[in-house]
mmCIF file of N, CA and C in Angstrom:
data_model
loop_
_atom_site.group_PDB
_atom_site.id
_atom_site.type_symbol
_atom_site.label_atom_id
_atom_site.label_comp_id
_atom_site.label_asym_id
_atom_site.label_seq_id
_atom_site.Cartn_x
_atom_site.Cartn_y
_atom_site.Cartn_z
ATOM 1 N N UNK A 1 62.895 142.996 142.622
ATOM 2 C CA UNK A 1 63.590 142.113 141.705
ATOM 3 C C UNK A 1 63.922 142.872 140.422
ATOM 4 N N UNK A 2 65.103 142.649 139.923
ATOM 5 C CA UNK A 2 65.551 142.718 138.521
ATOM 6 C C UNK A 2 64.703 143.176 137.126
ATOM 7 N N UNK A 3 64.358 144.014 136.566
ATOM 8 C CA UNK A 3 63.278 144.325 135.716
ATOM 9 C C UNK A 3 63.757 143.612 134.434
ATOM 10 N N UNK A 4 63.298 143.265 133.607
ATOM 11 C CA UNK A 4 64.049 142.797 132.046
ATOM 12 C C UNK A 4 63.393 143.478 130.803
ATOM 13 N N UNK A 5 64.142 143.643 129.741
ATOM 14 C CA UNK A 5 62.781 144.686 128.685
ATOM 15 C C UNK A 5 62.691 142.977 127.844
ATOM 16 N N UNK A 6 61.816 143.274 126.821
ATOM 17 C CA UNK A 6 61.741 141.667 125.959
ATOM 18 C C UNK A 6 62.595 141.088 125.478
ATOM 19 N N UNK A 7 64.085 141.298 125.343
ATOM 20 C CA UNK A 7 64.211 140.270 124.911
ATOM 21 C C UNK A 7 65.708 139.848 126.000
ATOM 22 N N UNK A 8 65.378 139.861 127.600
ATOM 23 C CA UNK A 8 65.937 139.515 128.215
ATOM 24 C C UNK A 8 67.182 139.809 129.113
ATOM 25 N N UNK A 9 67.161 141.644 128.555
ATOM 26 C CA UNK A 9 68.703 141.797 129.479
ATOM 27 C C UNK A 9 68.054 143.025 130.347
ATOM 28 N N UNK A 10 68.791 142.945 131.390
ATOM 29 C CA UNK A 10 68.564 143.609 132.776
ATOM 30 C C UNK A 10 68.075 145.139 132.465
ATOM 31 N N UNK A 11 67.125 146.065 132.680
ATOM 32 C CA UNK A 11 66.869 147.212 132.334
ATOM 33 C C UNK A 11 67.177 148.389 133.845
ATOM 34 N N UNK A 12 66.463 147.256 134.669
ATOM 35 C CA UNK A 12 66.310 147.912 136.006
ATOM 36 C C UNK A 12 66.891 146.930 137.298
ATOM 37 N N UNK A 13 67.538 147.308 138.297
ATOM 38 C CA UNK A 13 67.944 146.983 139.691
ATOM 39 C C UNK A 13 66.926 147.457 140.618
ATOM 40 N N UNK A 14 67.078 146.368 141.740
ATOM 41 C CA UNK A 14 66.324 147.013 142.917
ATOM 42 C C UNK A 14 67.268 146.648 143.892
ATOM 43 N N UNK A 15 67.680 148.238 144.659
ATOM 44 C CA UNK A 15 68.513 147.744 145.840
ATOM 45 C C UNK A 15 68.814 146.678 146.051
ATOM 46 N N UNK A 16 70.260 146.651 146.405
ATOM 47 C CA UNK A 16 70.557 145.725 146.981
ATOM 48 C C UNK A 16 71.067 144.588 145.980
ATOM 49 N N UNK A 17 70.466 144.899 144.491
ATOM 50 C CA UNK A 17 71.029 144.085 143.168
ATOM 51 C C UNK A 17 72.462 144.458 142.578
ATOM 52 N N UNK A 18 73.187 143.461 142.020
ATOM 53 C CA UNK A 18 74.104 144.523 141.577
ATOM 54 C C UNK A 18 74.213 143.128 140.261
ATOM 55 N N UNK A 19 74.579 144.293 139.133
ATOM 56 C CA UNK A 19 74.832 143.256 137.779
ATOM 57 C C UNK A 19 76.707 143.285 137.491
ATOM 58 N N UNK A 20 76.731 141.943 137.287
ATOM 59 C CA UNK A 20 77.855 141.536 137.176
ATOM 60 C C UNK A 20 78.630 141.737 135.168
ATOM 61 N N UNK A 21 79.513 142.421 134.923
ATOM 62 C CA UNK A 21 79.244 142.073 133.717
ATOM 63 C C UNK A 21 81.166 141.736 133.425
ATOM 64 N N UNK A 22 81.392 141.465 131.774
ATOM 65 C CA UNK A 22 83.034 141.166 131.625
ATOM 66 C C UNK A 22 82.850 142.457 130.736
ATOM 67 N N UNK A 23 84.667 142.991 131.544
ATOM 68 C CA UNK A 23 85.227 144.097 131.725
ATOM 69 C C UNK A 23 86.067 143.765 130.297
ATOM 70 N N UNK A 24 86.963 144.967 129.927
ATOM 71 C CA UNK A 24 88.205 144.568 129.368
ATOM 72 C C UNK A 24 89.891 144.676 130.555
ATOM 73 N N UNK A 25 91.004 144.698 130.069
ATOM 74 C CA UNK A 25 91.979 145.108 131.365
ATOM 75 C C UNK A 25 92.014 146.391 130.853
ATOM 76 N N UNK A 26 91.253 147.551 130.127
ATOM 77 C CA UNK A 26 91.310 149.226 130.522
ATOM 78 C C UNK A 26 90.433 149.673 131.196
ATOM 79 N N UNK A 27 89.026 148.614 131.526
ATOM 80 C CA UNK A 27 87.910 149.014 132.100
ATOM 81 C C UNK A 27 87.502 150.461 130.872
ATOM 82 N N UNK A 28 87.584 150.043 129.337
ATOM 83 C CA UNK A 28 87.220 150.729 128.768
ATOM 84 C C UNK A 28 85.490 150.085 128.441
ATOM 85 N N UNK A 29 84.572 150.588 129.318
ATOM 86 C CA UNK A 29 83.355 149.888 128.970
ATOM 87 C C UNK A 29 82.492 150.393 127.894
ATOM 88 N N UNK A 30 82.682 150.033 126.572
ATOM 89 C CA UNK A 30 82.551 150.720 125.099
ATOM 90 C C UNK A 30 81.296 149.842 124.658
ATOM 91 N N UNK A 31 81.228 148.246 124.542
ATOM 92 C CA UNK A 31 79.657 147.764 124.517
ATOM 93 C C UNK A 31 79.308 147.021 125.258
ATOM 94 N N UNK A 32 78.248 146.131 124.589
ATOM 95 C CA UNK A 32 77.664 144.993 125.510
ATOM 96 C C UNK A 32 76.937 145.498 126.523
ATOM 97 N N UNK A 33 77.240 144.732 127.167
ATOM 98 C CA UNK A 33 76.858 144.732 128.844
ATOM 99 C C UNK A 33 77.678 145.489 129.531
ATOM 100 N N UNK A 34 79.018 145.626 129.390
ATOM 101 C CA UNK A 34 80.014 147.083 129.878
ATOM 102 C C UNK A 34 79.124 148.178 129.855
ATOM 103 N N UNK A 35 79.094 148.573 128.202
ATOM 104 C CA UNK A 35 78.141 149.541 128.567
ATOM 105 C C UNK A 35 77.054 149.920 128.844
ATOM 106 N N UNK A 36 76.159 149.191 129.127
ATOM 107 C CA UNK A 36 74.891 148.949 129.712
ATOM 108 C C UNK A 36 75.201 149.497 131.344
ATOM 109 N N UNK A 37 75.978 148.618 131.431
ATOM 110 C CA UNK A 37 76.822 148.587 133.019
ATOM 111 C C UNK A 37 76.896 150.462 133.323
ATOM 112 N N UNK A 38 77.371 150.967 132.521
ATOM 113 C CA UNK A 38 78.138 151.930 132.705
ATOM 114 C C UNK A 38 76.690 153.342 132.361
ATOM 115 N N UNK A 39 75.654 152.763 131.791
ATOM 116 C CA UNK A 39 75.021 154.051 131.792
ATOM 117 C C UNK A 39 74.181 153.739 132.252
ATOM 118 N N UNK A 40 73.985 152.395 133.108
ATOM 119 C CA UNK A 40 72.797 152.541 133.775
ATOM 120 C C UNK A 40 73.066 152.005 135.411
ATOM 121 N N UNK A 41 74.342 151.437 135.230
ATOM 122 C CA UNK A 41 74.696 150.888 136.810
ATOM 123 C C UNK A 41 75.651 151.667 137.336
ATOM 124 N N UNK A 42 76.224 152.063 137.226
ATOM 125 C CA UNK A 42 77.289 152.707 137.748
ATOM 126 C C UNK A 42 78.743 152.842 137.801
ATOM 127 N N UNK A 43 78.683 151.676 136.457
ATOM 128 C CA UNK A 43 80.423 151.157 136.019
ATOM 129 C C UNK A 43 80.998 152.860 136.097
ATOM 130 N N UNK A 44 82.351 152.333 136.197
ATOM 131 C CA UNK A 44 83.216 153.896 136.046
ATOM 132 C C UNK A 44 84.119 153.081 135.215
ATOM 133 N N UNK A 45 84.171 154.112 133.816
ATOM 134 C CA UNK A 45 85.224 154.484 132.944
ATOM 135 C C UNK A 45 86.776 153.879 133.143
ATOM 136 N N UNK A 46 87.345 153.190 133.081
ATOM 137 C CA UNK A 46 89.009 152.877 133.656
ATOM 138 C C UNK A 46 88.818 151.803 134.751
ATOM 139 N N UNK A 47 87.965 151.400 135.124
ATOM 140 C CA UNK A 47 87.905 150.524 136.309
ATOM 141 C C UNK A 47 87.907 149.499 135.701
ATOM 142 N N UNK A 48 88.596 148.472 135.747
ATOM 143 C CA UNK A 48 88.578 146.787 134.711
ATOM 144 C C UNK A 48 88.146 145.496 136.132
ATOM 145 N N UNK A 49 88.009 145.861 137.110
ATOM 146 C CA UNK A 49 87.312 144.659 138.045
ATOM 147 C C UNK A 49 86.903 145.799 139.521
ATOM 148 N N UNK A 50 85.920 144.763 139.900
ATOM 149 C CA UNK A 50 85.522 145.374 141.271
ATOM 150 C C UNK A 50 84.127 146.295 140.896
ATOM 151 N N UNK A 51 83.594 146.189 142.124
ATOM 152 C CA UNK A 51 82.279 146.688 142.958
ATOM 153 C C UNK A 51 82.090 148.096 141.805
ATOM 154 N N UNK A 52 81.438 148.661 141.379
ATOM 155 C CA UNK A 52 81.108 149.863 140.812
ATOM 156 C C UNK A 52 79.846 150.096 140.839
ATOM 157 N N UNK A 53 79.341 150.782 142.041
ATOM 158 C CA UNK A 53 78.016 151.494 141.781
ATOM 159 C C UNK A 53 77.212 150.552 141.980
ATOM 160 N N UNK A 54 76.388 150.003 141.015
ATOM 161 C CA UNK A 54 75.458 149.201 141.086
ATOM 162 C C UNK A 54 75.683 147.892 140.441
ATOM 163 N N UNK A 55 77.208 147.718 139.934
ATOM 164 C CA UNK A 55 77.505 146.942 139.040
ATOM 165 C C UNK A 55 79.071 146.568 138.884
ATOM 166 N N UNK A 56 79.733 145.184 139.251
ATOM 167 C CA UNK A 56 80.643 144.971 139.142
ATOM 168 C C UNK A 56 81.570 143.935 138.359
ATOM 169 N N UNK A 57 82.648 144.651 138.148
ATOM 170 C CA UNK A 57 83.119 144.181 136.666
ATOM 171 C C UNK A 57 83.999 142.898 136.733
ATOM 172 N N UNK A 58 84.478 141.846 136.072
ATOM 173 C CA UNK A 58 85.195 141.096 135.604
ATOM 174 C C UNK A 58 85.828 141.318 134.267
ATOM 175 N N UNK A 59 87.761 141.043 134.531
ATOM 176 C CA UNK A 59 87.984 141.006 133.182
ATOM 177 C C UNK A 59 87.592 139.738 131.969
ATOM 178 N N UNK A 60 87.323 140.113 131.546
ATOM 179 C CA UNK A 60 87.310 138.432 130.491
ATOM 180 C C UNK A 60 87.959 138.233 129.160
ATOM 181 N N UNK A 61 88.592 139.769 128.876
ATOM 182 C CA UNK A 61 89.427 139.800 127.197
ATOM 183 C C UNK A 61 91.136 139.500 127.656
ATOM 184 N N UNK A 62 91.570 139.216 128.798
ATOM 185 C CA UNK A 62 92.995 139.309 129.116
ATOM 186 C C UNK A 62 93.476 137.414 129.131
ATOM 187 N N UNK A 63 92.471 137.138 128.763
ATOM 188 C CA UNK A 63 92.893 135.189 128.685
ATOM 189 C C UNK A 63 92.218 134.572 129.576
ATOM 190 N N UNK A 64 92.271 133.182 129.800
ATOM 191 C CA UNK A 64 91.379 132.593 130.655
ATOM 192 C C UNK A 64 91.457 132.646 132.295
ATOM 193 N N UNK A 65 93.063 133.007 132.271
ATOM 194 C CA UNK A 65 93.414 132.790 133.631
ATOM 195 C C UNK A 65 93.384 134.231 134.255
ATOM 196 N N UNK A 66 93.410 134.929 133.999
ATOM 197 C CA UNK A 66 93.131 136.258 134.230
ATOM 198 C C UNK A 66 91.474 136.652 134.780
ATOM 199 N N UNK A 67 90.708 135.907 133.681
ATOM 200 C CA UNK A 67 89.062 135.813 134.385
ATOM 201 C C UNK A 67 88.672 134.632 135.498
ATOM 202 N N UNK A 68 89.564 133.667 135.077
ATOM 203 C CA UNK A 68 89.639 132.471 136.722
ATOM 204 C C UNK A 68 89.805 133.269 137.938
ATOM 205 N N UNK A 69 91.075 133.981 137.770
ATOM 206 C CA UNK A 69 91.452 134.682 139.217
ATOM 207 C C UNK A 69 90.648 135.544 139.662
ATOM 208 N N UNK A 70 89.941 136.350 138.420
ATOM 209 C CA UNK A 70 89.115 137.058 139.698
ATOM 210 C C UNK A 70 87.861 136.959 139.421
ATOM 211 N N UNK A 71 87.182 135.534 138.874
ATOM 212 C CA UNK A 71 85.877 135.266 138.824
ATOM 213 C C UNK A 71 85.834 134.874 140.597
ATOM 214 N N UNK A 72 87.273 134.006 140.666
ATOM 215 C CA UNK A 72 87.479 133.687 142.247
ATOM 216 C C UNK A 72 87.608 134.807 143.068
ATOM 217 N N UNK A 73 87.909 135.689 142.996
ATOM 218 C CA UNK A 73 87.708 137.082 143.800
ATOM 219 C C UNK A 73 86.811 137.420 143.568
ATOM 220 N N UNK A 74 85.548 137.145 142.761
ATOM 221 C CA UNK A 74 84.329 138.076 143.212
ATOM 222 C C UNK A 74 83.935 136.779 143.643
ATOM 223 N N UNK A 75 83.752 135.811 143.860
ATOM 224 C CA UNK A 75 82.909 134.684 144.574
ATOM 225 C C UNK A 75 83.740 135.009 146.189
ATOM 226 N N UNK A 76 84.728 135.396 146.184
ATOM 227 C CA UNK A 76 84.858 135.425 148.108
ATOM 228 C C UNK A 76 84.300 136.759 148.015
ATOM 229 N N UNK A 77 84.083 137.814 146.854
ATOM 230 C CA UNK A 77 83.711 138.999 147.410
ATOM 231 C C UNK A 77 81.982 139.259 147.585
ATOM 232 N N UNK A 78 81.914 138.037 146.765
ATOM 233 C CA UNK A 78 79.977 137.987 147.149
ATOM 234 C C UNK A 78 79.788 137.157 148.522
ATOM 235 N N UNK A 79 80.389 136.439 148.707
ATOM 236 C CA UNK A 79 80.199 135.977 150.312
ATOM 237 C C UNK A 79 80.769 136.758 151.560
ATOM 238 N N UNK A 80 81.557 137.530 151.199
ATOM 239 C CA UNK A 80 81.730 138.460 152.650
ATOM 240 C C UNK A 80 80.718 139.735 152.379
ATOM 241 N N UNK A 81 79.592 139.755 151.323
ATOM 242 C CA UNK A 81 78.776 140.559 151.161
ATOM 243 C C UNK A 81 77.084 139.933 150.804
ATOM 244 N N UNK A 82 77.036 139.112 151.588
ATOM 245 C CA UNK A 82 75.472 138.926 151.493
ATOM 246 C C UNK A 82 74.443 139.662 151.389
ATOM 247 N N UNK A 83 74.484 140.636 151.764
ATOM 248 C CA UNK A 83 73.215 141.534 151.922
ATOM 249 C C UNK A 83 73.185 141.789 150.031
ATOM 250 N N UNK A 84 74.075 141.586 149.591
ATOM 251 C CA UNK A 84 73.695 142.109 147.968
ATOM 252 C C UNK A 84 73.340 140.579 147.002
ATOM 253 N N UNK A 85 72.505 140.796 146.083
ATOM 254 C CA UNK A 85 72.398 139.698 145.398
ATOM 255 C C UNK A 85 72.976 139.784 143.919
ATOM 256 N N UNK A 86 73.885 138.717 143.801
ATOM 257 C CA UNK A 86 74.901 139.481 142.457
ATOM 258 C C UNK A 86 73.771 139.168 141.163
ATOM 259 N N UNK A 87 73.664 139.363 140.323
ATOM 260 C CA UNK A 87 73.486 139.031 138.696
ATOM 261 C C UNK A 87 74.377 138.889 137.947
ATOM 262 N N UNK A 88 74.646 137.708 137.461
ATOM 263 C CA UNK A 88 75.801 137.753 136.764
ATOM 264 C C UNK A 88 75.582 137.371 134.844
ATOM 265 N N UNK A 89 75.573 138.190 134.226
ATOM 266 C CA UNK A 89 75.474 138.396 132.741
ATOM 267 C C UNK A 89 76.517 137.225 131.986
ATOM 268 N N UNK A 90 76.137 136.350 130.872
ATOM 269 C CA UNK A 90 77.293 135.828 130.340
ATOM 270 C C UNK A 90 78.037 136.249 130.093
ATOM 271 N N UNK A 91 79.111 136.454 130.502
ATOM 272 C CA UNK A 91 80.273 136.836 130.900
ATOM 273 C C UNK A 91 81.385 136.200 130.419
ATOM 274 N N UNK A 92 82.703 137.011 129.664
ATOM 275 C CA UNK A 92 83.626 135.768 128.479
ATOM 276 C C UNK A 92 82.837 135.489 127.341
ATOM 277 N N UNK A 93 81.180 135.481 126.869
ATOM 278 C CA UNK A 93 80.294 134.561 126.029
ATOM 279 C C UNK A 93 80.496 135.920 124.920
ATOM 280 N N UNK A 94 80.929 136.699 125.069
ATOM 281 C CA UNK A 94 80.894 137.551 123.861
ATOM 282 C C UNK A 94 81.821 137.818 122.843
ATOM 283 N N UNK A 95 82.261 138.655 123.172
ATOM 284 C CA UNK A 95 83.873 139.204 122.125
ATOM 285 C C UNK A 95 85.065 138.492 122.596
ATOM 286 N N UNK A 96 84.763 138.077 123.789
ATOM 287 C CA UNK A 96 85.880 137.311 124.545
ATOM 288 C C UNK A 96 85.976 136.023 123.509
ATOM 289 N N UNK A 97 85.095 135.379 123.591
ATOM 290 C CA UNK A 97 85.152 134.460 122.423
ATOM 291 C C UNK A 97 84.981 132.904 123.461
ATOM 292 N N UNK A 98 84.260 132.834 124.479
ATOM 293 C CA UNK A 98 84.512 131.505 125.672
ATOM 294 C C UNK A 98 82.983 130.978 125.248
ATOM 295 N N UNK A 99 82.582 129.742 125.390
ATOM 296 C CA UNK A 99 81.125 129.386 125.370
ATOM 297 C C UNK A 99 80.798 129.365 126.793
ATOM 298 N N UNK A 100 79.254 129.211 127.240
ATOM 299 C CA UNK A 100 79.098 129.075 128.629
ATOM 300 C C UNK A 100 79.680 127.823 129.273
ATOM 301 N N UNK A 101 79.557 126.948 128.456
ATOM 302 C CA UNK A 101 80.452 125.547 128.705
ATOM 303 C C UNK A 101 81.790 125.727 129.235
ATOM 304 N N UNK A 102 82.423 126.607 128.951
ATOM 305 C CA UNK A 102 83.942 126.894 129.282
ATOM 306 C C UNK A 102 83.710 127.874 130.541
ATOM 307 N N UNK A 103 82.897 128.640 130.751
ATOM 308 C CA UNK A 103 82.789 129.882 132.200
ATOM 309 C C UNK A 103 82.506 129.402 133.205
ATOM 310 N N UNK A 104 81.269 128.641 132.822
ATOM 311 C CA UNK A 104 79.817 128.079 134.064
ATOM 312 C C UNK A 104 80.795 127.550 135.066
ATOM 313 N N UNK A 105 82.027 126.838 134.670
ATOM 314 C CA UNK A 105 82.813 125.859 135.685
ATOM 315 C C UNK A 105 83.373 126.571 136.620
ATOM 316 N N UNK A 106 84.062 127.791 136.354
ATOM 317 C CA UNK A 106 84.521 129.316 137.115
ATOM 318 C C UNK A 106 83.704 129.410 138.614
ATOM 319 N N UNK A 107 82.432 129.260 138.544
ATOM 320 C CA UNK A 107 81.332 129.895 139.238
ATOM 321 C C UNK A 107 81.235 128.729 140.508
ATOM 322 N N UNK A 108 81.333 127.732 140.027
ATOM 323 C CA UNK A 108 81.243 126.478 141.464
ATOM 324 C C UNK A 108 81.795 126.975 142.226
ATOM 325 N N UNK A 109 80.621 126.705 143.538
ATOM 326 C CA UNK A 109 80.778 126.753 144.484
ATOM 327 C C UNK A 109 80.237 128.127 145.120
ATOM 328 N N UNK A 110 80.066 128.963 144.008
ATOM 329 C CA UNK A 110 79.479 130.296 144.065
ATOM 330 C C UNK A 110 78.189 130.242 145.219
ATOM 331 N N UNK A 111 77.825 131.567 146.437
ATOM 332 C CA UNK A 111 77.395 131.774 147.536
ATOM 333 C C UNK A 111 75.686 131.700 146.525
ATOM 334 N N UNK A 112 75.109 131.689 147.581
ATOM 335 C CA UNK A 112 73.204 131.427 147.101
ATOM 336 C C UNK A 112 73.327 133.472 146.438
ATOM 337 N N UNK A 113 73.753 134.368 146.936
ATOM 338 C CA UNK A 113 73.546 135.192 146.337
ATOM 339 C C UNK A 113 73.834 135.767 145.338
ATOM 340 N N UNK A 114 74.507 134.600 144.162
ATOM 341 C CA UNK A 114 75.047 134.578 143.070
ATOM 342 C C UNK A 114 74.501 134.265 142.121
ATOM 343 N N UNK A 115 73.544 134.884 141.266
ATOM 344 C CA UNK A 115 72.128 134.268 140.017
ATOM 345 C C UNK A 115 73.072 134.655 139.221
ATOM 346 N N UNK A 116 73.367 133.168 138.369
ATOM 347 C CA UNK A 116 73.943 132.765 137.287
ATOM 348 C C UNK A 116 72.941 132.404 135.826
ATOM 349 N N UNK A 117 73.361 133.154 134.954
ATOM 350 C CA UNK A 117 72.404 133.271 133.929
ATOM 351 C C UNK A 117 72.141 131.777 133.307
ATOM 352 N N UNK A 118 71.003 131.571 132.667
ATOM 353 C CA UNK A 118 70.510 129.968 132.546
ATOM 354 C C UNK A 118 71.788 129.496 131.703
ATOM 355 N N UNK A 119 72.255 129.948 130.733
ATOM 356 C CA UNK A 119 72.988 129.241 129.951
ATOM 357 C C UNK A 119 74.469 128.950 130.941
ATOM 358 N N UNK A 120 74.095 129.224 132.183
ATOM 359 C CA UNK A 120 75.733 128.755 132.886
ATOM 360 C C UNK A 120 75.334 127.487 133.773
ATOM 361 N N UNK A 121 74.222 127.376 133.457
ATOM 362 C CA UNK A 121 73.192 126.411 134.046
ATOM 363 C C UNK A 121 72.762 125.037 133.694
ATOM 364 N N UNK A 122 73.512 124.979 132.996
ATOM 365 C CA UNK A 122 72.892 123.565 131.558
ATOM 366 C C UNK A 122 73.954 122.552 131.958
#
């Protein structure tokens, strides 16, 4: 399982985990959770959505409908991939400027291997 340091964000993966985080559209992953993503999961540099390493990205700075479409492409892409269990980081809740109130709704319907952070949960 997922390691956390204190005050709650992902430090460590265990096979088979992969952390979900919001991208920009350059896949320039500069903070946050991008770059977390990127020096400890496996984000690549220029990539703005999709599978990376240990960690795959969503845009969330390109508008709302832009992170709808492919919050919906990674929910068919976590169900034709069960064997992995996603983590998904608040996502949009940052620089993007979205509350979880506005994301959490994105995620319905999302496969059992989709752990949605508590605040998408309320």
């Amino acid at each position: 399982m997922a390691k956390y340091n204190e005050i709650g964000f992902i430090e460590e993966l265990d096979e088979g985990e992969v952390f979900v985080f919001g991208s920009n559209g350059f896949g320039a992953h500069n903070g946050g959770a991008a770059a977390m993503a990127m020096a400890k999961f496996g984000a690549i540099y220029g990539q703005a959505e999709g599978l990376q390493g240990q960690s795959y990205a969503i845009n969330t700075m390109d508008g709302f409908e832009v992170m709808d479409e492919q919050v919906a492409r990674f929910i068919e892409f976590a169900r034709e991939h069960p064997e992995h269990t996603f983590l998904v980081t608040e996502i949009g809740c940052g620089i993007a400027g979205y509350s979880p109130e506005e994301v959490a709704p994105l995620f319905k319907g999302a496969p059992g291997n989709v752990i949605l952070p508590e605040s998408f949960n309320n």
